[in-house]
Short mmCIF file of C-alpha atoms and ligand atoms in Angstrom, two decimals:
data_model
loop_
_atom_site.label_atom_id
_atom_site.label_comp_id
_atom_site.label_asym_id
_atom_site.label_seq_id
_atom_site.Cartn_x
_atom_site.Cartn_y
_atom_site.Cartn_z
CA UNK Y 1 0.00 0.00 0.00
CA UNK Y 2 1.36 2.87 -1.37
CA UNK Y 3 1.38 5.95 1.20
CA UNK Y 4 1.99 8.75 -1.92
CA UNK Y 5 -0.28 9.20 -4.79
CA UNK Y 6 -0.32 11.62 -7.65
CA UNK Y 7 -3.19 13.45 -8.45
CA UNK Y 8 -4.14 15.07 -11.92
CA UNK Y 9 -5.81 18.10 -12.36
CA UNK Y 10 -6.47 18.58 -16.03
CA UNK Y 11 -8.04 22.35 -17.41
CA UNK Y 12 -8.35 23.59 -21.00
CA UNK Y 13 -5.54 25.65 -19.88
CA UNK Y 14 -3.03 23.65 -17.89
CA UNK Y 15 -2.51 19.80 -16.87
CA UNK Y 16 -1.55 20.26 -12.91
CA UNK Y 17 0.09 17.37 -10.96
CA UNK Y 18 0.77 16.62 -6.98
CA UNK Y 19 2.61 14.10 -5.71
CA UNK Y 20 0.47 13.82 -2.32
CA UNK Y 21 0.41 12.01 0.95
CA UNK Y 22 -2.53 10.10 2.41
CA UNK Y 23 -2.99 13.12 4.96
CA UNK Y 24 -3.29 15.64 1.90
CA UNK Y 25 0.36 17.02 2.56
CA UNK Y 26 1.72 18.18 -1.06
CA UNK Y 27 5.40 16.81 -1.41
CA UNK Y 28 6.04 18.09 -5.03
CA UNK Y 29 4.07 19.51 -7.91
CA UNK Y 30 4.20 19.75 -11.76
CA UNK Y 31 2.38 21.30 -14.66
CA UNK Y 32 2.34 21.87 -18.39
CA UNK Y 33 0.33 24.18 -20.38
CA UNK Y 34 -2.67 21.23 -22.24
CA UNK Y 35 -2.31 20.41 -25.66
CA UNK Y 36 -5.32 20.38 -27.88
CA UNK Y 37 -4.48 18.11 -31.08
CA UNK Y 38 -7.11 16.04 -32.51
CA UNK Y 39 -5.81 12.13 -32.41
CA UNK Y 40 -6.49 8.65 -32.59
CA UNK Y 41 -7.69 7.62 -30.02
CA UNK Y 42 -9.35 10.63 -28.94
CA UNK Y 43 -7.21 11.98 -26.22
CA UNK Y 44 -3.84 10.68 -26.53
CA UNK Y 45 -2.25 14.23 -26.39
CA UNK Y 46 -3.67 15.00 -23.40
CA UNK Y 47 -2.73 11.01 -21.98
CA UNK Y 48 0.72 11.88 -23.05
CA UNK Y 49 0.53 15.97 -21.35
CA UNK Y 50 -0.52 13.66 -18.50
CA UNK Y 51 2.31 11.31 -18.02
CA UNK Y 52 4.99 13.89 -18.78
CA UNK Y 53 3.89 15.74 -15.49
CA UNK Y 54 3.52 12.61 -13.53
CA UNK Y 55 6.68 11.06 -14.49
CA UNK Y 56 8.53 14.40 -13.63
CA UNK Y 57 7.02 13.58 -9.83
CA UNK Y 58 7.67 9.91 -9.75
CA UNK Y 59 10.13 9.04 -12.93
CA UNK Y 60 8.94 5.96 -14.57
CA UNK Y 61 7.99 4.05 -10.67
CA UNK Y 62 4.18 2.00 -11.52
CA UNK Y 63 3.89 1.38 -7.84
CA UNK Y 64 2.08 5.04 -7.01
CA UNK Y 65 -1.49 5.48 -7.95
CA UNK Y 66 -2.38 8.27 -10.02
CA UNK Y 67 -5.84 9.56 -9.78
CA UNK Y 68 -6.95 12.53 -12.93
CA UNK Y 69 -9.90 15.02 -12.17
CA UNK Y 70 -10.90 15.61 -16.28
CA UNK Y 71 -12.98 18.97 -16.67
CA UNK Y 72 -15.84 17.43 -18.06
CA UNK Y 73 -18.88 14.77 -17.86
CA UNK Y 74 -17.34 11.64 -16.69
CA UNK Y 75 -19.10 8.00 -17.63
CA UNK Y 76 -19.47 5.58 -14.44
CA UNK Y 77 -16.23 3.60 -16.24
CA UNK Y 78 -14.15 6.49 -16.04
CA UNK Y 79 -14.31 7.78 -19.88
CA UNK Y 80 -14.52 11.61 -20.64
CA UNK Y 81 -18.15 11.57 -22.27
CA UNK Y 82 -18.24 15.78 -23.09
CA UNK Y 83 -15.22 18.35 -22.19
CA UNK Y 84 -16.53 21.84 -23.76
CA UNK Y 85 -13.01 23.07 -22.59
CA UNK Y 86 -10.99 20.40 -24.28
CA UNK Y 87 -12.98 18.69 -27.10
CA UNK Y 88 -9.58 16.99 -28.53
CA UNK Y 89 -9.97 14.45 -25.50
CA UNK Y 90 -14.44 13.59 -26.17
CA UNK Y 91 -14.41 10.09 -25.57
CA UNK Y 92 -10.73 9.70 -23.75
CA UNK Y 93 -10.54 6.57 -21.94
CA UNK Y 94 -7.23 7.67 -19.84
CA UNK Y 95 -7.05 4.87 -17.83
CA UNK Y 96 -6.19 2.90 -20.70
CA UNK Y 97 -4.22 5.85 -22.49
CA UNK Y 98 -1.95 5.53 -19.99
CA UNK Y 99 -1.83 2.13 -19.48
CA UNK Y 100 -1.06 1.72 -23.21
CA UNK Y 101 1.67 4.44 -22.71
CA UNK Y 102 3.30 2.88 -19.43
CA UNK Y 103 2.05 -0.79 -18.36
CA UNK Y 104 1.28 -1.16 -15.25
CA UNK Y 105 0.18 2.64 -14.05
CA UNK Y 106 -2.58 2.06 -11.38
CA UNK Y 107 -5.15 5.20 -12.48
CA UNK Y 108 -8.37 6.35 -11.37
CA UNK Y 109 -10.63 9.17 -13.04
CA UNK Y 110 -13.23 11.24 -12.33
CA UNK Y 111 -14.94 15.07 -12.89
CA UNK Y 112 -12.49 17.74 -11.47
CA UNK Y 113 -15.57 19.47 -9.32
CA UNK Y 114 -16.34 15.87 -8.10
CA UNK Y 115 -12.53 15.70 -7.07
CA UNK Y 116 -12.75 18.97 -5.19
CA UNK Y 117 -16.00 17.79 -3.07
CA UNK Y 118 -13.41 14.54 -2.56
CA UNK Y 119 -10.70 16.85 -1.33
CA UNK Y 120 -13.24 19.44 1.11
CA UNK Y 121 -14.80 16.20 2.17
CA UNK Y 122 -11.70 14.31 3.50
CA UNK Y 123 -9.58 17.01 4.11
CA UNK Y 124 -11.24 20.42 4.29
CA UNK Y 125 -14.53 22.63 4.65
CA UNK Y 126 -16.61 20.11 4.84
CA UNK Y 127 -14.85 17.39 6.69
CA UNK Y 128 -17.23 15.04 9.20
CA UNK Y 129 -20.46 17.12 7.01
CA UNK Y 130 -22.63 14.17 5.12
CA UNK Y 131 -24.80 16.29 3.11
CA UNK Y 132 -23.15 19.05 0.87
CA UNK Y 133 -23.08 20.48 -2.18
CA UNK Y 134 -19.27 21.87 -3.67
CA UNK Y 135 -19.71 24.51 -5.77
CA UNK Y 136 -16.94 25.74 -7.91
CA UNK Y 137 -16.55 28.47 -9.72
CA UNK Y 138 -13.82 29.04 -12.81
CA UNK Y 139 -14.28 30.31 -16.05
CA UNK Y 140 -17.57 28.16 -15.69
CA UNK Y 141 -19.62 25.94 -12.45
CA UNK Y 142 -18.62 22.90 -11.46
CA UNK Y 143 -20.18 20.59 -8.94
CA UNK Y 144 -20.15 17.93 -6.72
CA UNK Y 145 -23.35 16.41 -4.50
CA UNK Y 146 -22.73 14.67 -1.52
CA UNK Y 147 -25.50 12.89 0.05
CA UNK Y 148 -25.44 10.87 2.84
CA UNK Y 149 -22.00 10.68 3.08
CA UNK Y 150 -21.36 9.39 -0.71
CA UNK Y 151 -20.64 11.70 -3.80
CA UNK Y 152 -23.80 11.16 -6.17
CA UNK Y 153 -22.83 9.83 -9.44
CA UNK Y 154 -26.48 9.10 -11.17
CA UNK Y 155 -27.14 6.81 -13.89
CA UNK Y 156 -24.58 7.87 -16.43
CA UNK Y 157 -22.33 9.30 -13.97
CA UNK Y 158 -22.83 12.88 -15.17
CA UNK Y 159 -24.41 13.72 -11.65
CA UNK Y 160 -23.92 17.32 -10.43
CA UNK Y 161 -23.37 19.65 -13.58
CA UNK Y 162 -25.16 22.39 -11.36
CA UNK Y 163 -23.85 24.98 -13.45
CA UNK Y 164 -26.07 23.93 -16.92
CA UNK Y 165 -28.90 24.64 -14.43
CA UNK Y 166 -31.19 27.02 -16.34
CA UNK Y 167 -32.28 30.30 -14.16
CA UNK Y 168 -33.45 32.76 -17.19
CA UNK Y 169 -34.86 30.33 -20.28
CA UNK Y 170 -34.68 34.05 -22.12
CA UNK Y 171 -31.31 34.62 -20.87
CA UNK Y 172 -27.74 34.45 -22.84
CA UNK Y 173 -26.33 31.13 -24.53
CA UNK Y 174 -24.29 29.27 -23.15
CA UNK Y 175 -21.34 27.13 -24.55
CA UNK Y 176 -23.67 23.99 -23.93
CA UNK Y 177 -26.28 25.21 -26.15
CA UNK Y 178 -29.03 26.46 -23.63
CA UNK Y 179 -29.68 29.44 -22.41
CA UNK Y 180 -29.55 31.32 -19.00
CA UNK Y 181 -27.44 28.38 -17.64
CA UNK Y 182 -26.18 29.54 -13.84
CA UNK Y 183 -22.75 29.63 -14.76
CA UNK Y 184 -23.66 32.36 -17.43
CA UNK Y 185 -24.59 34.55 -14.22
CA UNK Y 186 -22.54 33.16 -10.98
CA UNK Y 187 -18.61 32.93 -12.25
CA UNK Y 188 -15.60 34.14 -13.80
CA UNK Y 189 -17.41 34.83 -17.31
CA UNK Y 190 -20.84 35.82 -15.79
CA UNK Y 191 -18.88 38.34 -13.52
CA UNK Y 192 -17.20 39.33 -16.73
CA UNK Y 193 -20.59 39.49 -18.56
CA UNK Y 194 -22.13 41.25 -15.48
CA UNK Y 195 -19.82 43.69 -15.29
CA UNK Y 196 -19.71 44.75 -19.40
CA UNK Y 197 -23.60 45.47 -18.79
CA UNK Y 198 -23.31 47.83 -15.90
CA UNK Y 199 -20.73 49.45 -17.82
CA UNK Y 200 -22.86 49.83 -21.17
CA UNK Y 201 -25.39 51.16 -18.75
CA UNK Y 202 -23.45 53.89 -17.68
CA UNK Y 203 -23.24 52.15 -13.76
CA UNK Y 204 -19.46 51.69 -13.82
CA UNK Y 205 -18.47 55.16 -14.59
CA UNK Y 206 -14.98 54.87 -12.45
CA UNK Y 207 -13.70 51.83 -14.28
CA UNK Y 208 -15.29 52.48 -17.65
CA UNK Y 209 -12.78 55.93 -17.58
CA UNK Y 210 -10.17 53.37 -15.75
CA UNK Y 211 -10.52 52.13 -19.30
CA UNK Y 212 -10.38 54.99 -21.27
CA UNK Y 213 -13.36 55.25 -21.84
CA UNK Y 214 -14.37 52.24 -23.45
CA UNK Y 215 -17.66 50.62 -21.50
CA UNK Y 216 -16.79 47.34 -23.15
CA UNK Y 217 -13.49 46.82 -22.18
CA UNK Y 218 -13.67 46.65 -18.78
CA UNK Y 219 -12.90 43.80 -17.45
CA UNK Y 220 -14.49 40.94 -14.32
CA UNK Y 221 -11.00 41.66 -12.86
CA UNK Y 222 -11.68 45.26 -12.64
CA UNK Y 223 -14.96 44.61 -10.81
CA UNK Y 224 -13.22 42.44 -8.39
CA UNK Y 225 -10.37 44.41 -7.78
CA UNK Y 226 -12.20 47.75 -6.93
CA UNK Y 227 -15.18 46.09 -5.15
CA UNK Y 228 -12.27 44.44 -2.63
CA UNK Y 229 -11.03 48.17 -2.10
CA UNK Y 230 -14.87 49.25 -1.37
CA UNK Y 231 -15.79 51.15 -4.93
CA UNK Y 232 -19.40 51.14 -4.54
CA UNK Y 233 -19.86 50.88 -8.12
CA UNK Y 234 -18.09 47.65 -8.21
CA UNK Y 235 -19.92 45.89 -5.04
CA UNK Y 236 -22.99 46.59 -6.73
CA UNK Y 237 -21.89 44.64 -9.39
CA UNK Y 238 -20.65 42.09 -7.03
CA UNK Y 239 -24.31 42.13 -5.04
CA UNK Y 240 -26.12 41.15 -8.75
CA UNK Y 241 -23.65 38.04 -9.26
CA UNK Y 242 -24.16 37.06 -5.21
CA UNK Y 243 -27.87 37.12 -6.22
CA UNK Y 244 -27.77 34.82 -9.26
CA UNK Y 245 -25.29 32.66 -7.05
CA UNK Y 246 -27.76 32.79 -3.92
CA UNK Y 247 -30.34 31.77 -6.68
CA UNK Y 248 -28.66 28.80 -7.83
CA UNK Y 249 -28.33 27.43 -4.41
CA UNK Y 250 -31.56 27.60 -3.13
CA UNK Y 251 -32.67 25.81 -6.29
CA UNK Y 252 -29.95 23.28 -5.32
CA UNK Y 253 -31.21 23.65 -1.45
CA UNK Y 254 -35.07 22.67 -2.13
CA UNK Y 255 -33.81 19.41 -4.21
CA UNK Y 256 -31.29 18.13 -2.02
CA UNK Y 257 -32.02 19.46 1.82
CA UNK Y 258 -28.51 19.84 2.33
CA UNK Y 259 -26.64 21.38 4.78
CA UNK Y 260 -23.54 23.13 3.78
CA UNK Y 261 -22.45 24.89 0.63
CA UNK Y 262 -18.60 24.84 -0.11
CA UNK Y 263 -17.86 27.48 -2.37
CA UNK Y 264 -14.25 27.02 -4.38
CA UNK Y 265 -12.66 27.32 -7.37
CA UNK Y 266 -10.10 29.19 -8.99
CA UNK Y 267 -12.23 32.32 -8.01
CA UNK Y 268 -9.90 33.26 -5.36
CA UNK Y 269 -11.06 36.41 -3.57
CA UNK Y 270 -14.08 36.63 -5.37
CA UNK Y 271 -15.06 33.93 -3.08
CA UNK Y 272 -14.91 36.32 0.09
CA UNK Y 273 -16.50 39.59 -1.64
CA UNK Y 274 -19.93 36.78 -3.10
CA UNK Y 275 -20.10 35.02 -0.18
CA UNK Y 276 -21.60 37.68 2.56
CA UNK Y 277 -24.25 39.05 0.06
CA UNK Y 278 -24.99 35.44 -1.33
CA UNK Y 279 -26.00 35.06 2.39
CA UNK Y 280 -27.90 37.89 2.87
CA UNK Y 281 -29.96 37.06 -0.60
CA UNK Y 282 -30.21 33.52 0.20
CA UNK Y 283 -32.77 33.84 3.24
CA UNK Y 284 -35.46 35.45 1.68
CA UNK Y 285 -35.04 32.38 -0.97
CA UNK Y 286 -35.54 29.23 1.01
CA UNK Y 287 -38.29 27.46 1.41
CA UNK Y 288 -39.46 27.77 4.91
CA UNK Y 289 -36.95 30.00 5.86
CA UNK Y 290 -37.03 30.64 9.56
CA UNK Y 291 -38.49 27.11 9.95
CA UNK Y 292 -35.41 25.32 8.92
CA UNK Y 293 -31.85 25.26 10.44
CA UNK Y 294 -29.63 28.16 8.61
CA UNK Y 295 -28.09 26.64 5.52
CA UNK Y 296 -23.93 27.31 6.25
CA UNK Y 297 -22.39 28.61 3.21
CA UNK Y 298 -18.85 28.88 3.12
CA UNK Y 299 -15.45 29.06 1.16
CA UNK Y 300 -13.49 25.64 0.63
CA UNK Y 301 -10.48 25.15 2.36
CA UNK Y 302 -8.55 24.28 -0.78
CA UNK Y 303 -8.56 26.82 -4.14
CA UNK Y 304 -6.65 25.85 -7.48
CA UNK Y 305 -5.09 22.72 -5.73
CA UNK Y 306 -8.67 21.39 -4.69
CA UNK Y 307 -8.45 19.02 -7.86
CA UNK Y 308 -5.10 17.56 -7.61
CA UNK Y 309 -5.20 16.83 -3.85
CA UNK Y 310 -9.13 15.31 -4.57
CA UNK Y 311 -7.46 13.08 -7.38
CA UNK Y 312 -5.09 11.43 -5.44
CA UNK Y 313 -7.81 10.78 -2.43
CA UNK Y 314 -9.60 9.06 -5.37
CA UNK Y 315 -6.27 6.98 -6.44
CA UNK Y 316 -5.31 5.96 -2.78
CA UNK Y 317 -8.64 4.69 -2.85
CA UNK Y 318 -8.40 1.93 -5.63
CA UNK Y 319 -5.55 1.03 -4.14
CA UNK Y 320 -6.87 0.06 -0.39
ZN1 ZN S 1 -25.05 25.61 -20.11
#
């Protein structure tokens, strides 16, 4: 029984690796931008991205587990169904990629959000907490349910894609195809989004002359940046996304009953300014709302390394 693992986190951006111990303790890490080359079989680019970060962890060993959170919808046998972020690697079985590129490579897969819930439920936020939902936001939502004490997979495995929920049928497209998913309103591009229509409505004045002048340059960052220094412009930018993310998670509240909401991601100290109003919103939303225990909503323990150190919980696993 191997006490390190490696654990995977691969983006549309960047293929992440952590050599990790059993406690979550990060020895070493590694990381290459991701290549996106069309091949036969689909996925072997990224397969090969993959072992070039392991094996600068753990050279060409076969005796530590590697576990890979894939940013996408993940089949119950471990196969990347649907990766909007990395379509070169649709229908990647990596657990045989990399088994075909190094016999003998013990590897696990799952969805990177489901990896993260892994990671906050062993190790972080919501450690000794049965019923939670992880919510992470990035360029998009990710998600991972955890009920009764077991991540929810559902029939196909493609449990938990909170973010394709649909909150405004009339609202914009989204990458998926539908419109007015959540992670069009509550994220890195609906902050983005967000904050280009205050501008164009003449409700960013500050930034938009930050920008020269130019209403549709300014940027999510901007938002973020002032609203942490207390522009009042910006934080009322910042209130509008805490409402669409308060929305979201009293739909997710009335389905599932649960009791915490870990909010992580890549995000960083977005997290801290959306989390206070989400709050505030969020009581008026729930069902029942002084009849029920408060819902606790708070920021995950782990940001961008969430994924990795939830991988390797998931390799030390098929390894026990
Ligand atoms: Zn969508």
């Amino acid at each position: 029984v191997s006490d390190l693992a490696v654990g995977v986190d691969v983006g549309g951006t960047k293929v992440a690796a952590a050599l990790v111990t059993r406690e979550g303790a990060i020895v070493q890490t590694s990381r290459r931008p991701t290549t996106h080359t069309v091949t036969t079989p689909p996925g072997q680019a990224t397969a090969v991205d993959i072992l070039a970060a392991v094996t600068e962890l753990i050279g060409e060993r076969t005796d530590v587990p590697i576990g890979i959170g894939l940013p996408g919808m993940m089949t119950r046998r471990g196969v990347l169904a649907y990766a909007p972020n990395l379509p070169t690697a649709n229908g990647g079985d990596f657990a045989a990629l990399l088994n075909a590129l190094r016999p003998g490579l013990v590897v696990s897969c799952a969805n990177d959000a489901d990896c993260a819930a892994l990671a906050e439920h062993r190790l972080g936020a919501a450690r000794g907490v049965d019923n939670f939902v992880m919510v992470t936001l990035g360029t998009g939502i990710g998600g991972g349910v955890v009920l009764d004490g077991k991540l929810v997979r559902g029939t196909n495995g493609f449990a938990g894609e909170i973010g394709h929920m649909v909150l405004d049928p009339q609202g914009p497209l989204c990458p998926c195809g539908a419109r007015g998913c959540w992670e069009r309103f509550a994220s890195g591009a609906g902050i983005a989004r967000l904050a280009r229509e205050a501008a164009a409505a003449g409700r960013l004045p500050a930034l938009v002359a930050l920008r020269g002048g130019d209403a549709q340059s300014v940027r999510g960052e901007d938002v973020t940046t002032a609203a942490a220094e207390g522009s009042e412009e910006a934080l009322a930018v910042i209130d509008e996304v805490a409402w669409w993310l308060a929305r979201g998670v009293a739909n997710l509240t009335a389905i599932l009953d649960v009791g915490l909401v870990v909010l992580g991601g890549g995000l960083g100290d977005a997290a801290d300014l959306l989390i206070p109003p989400a709050r505030r919103a969020l009581h008026g939303m729930l069902e029942g709302g002084d009849a029920r225990p408060a819902l606790r909503f708070e920021r995950a323990q782990f940001a961008v390394e969430a994924g990795a150190l939830g991988a390797a919980q998931l390799a030390f696993d098929a390894v026990q």
